[in-house]
PDB file of C-alpha atoms in Angstrom:
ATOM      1  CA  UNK L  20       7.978   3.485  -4.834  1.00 81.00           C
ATOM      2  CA  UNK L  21      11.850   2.857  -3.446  1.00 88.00           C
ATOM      3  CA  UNK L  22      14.373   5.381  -4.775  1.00 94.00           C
ATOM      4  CA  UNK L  23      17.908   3.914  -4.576  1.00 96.00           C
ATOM      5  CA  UNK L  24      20.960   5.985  -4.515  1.00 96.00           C
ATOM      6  CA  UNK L  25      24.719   4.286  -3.917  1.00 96.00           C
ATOM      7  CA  UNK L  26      27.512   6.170  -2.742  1.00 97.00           C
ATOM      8  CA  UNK L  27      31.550   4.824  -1.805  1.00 97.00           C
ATOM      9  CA  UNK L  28      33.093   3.534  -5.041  1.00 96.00           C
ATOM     10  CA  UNK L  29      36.546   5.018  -6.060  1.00 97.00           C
ATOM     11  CA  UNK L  30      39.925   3.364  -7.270  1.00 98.00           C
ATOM     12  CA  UNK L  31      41.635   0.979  -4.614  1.00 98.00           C
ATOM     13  CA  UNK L  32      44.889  -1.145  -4.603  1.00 98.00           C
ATOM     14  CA  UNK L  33      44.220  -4.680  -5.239  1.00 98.00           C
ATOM     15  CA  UNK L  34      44.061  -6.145  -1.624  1.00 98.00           C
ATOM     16  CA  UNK L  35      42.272  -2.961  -0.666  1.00 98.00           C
ATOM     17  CA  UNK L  36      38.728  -2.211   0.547  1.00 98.00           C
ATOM     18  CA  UNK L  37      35.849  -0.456  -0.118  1.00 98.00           C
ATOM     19  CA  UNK L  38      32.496   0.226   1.860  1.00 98.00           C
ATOM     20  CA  UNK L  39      29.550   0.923  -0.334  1.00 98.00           C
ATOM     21  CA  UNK L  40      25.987   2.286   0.951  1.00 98.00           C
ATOM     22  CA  UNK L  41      22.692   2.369  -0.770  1.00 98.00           C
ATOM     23  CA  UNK L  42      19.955   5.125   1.021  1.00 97.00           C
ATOM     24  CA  UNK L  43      16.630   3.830   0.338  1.00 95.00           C
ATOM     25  CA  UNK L  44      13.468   6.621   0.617  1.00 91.00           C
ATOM     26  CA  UNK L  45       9.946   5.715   1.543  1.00 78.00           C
ATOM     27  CA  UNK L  46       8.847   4.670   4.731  1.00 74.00           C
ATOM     28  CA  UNK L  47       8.715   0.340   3.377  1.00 88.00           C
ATOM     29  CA  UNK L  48      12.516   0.251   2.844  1.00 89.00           C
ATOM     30  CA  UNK L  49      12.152  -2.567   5.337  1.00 90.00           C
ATOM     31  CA  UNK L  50       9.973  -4.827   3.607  1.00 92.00           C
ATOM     32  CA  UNK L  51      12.521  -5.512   0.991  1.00 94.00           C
ATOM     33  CA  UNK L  52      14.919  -7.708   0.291  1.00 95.00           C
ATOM     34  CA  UNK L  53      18.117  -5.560  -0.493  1.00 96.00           C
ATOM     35  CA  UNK L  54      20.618  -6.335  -3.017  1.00 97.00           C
ATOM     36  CA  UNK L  55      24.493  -5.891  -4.964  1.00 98.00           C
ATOM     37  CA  UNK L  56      24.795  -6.570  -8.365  1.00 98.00           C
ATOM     38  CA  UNK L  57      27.618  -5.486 -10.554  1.00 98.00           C
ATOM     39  CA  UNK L  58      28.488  -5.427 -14.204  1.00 98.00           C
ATOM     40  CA  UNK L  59      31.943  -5.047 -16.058  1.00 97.00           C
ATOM     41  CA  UNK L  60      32.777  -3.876 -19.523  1.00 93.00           C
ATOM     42  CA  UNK L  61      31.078  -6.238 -22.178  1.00 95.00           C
ATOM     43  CA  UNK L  62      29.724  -8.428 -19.613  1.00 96.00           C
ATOM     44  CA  UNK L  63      26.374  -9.083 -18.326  1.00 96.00           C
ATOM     45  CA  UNK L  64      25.093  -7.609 -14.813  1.00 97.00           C
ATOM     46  CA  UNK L  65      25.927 -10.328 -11.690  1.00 97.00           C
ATOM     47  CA  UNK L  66      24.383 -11.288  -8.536  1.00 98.00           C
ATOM     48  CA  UNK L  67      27.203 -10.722  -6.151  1.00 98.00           C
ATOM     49  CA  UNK L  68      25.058 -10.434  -2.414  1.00 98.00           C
ATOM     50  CA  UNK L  69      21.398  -9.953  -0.913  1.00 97.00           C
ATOM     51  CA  UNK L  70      20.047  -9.644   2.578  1.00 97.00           C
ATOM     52  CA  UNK L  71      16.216 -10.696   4.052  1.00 95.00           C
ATOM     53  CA  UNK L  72      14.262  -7.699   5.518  1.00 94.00           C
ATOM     54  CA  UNK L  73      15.578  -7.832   8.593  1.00 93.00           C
ATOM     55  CA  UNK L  74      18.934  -9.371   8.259  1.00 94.00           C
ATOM     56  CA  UNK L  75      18.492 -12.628   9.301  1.00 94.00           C
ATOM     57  CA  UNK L  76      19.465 -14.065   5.833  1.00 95.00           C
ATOM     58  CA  UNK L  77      22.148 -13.721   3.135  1.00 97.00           C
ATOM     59  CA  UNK L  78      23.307 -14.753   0.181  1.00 97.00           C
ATOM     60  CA  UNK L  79      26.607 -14.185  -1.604  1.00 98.00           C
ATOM     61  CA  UNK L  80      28.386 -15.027  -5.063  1.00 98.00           C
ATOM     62  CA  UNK L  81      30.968 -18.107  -4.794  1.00 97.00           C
ATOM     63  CA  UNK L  82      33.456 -15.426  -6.064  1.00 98.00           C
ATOM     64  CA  UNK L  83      32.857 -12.759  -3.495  1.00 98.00           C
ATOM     65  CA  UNK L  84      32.174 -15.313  -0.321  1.00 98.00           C
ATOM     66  CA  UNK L  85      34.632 -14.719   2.367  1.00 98.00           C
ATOM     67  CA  UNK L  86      35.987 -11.485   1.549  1.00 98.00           C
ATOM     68  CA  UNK L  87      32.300  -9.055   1.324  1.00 98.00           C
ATOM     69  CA  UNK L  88      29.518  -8.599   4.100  1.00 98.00           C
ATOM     70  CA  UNK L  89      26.404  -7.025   2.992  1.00 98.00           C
ATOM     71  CA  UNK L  90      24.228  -5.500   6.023  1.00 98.00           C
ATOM     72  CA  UNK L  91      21.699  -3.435   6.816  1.00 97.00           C
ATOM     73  CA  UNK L  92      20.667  -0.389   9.078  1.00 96.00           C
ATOM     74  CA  UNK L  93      16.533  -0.256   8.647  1.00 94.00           C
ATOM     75  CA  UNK L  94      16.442   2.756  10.818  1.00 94.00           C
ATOM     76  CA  UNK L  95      18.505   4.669   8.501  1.00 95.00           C
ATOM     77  CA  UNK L  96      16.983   3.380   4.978  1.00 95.00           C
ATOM     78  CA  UNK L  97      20.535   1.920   3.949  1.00 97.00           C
ATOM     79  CA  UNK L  98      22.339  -1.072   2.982  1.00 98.00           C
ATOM     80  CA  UNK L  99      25.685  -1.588   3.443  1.00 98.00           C
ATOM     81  CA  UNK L 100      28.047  -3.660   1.246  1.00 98.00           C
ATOM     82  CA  UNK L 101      31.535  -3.933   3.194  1.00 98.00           C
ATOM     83  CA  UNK L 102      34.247  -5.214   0.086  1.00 98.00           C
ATOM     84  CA  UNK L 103      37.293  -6.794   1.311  1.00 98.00           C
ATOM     85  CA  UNK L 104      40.692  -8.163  -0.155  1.00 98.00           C
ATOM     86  CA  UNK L 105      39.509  -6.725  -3.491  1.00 98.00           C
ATOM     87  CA  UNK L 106      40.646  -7.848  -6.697  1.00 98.00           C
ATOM     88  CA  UNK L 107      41.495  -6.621  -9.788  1.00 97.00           C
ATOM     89  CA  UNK L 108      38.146  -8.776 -11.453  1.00 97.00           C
ATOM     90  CA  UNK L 109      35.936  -6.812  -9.191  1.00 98.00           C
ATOM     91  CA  UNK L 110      35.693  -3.794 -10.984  1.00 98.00           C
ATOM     92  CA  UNK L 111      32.766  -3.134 -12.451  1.00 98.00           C
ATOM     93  CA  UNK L 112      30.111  -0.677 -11.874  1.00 98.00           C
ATOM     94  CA  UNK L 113      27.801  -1.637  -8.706  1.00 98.00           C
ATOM     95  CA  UNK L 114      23.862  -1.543  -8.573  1.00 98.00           C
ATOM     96  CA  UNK L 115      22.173  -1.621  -4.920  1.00 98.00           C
ATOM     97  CA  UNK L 116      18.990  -3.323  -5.703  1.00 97.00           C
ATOM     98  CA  UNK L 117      15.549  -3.657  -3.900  1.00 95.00           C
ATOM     99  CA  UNK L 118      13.121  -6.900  -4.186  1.00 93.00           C
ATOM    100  CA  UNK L 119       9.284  -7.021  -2.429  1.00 91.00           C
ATOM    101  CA  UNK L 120       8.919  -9.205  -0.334  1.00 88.00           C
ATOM    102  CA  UNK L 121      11.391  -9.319   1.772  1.00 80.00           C
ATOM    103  CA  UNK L 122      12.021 -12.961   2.019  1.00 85.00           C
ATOM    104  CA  UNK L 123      15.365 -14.361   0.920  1.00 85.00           C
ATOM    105  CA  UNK L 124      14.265 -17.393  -0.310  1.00 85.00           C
ATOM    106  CA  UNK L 125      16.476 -18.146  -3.359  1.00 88.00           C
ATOM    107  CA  UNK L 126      19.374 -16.531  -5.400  1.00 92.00           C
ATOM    108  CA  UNK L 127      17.911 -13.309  -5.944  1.00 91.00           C
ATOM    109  CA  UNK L 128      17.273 -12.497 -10.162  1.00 92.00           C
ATOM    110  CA  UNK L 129      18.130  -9.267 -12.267  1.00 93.00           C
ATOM    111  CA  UNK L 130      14.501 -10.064 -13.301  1.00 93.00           C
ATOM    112  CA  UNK L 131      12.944  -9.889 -10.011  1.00 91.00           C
ATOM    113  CA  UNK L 132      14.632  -6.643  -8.837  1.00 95.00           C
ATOM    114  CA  UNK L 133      11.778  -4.280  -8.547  1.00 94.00           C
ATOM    115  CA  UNK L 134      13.928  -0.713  -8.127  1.00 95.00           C
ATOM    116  CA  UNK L 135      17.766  -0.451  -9.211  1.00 97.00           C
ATOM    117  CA  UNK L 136      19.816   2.479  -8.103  1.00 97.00           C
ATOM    118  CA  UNK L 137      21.813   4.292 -10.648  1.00 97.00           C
ATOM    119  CA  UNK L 138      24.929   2.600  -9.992  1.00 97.00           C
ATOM    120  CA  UNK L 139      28.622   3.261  -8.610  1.00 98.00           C
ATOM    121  CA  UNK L 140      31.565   2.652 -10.021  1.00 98.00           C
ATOM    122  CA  UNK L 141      34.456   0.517  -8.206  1.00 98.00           C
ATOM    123  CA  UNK L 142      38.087   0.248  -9.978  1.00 98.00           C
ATOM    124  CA  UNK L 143      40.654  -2.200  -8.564  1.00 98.00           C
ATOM    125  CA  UNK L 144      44.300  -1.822  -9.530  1.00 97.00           C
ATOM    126  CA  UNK L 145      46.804  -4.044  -9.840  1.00 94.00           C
TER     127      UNK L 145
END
């Protein structure tokens, strides 16, 4: 069992940034693959970036490539999702998401998540 809790959203200026962090509890945080999803008003919940068990592998939305860096800090239970030159389109509320195993093998799935935290939200002003 993986409890997931996200802290960091707020209200930026577009062209702003935000760091968002996701504690983990239980001792196999590590064995995961770690995860950011988001959903916006009216729209379905989107992949936007996942990282392998130990870091060595990521994967990142076309949309959000180049301006967020997802990392992680296994001796402190928490992912990391660094958001850069935001946008207006990224708001949306954010889910930190955890996957067993903890191989990054492909695009990681809503369906395969195996423990969502409760979400934060993220506004971005024009």
């Amino acid at each position: 069992q993986v409890q997931l809790v996200e802290s960091g959203g707020g209200l930026v200026q577009a062209g702003g940034s935000l760091r968002l962090s996701c504690a983990g509890s239980g001792r196999t945080f590590s064995s995961y693959v770690m995860g950011w999803f988001r959903q916006a008003p009216g729209k379905e919940r989107e992949f936007v970036a996942a990282i392998s068990w130990n870091g060595g592998s990521t994967d990142y939305a076309d949309s959000v490539k180049g301006r967020f860096t997802i990392s992680r800090d296994n001796a402190k239970n928490t992912v990391y999702l660094q958001m850069d030159s935001l946008k207006p389109e990224d708001t949306a509320v954010y889910y930190c998401a955890a996957d067993f195993p903890g191989l990054l093998r492909s695009r990681l799935a809503p369906h395969e998540v195996d423990y969502w935290g409760q979400g934060t939200q993220v506004t971005v002003s024009s």
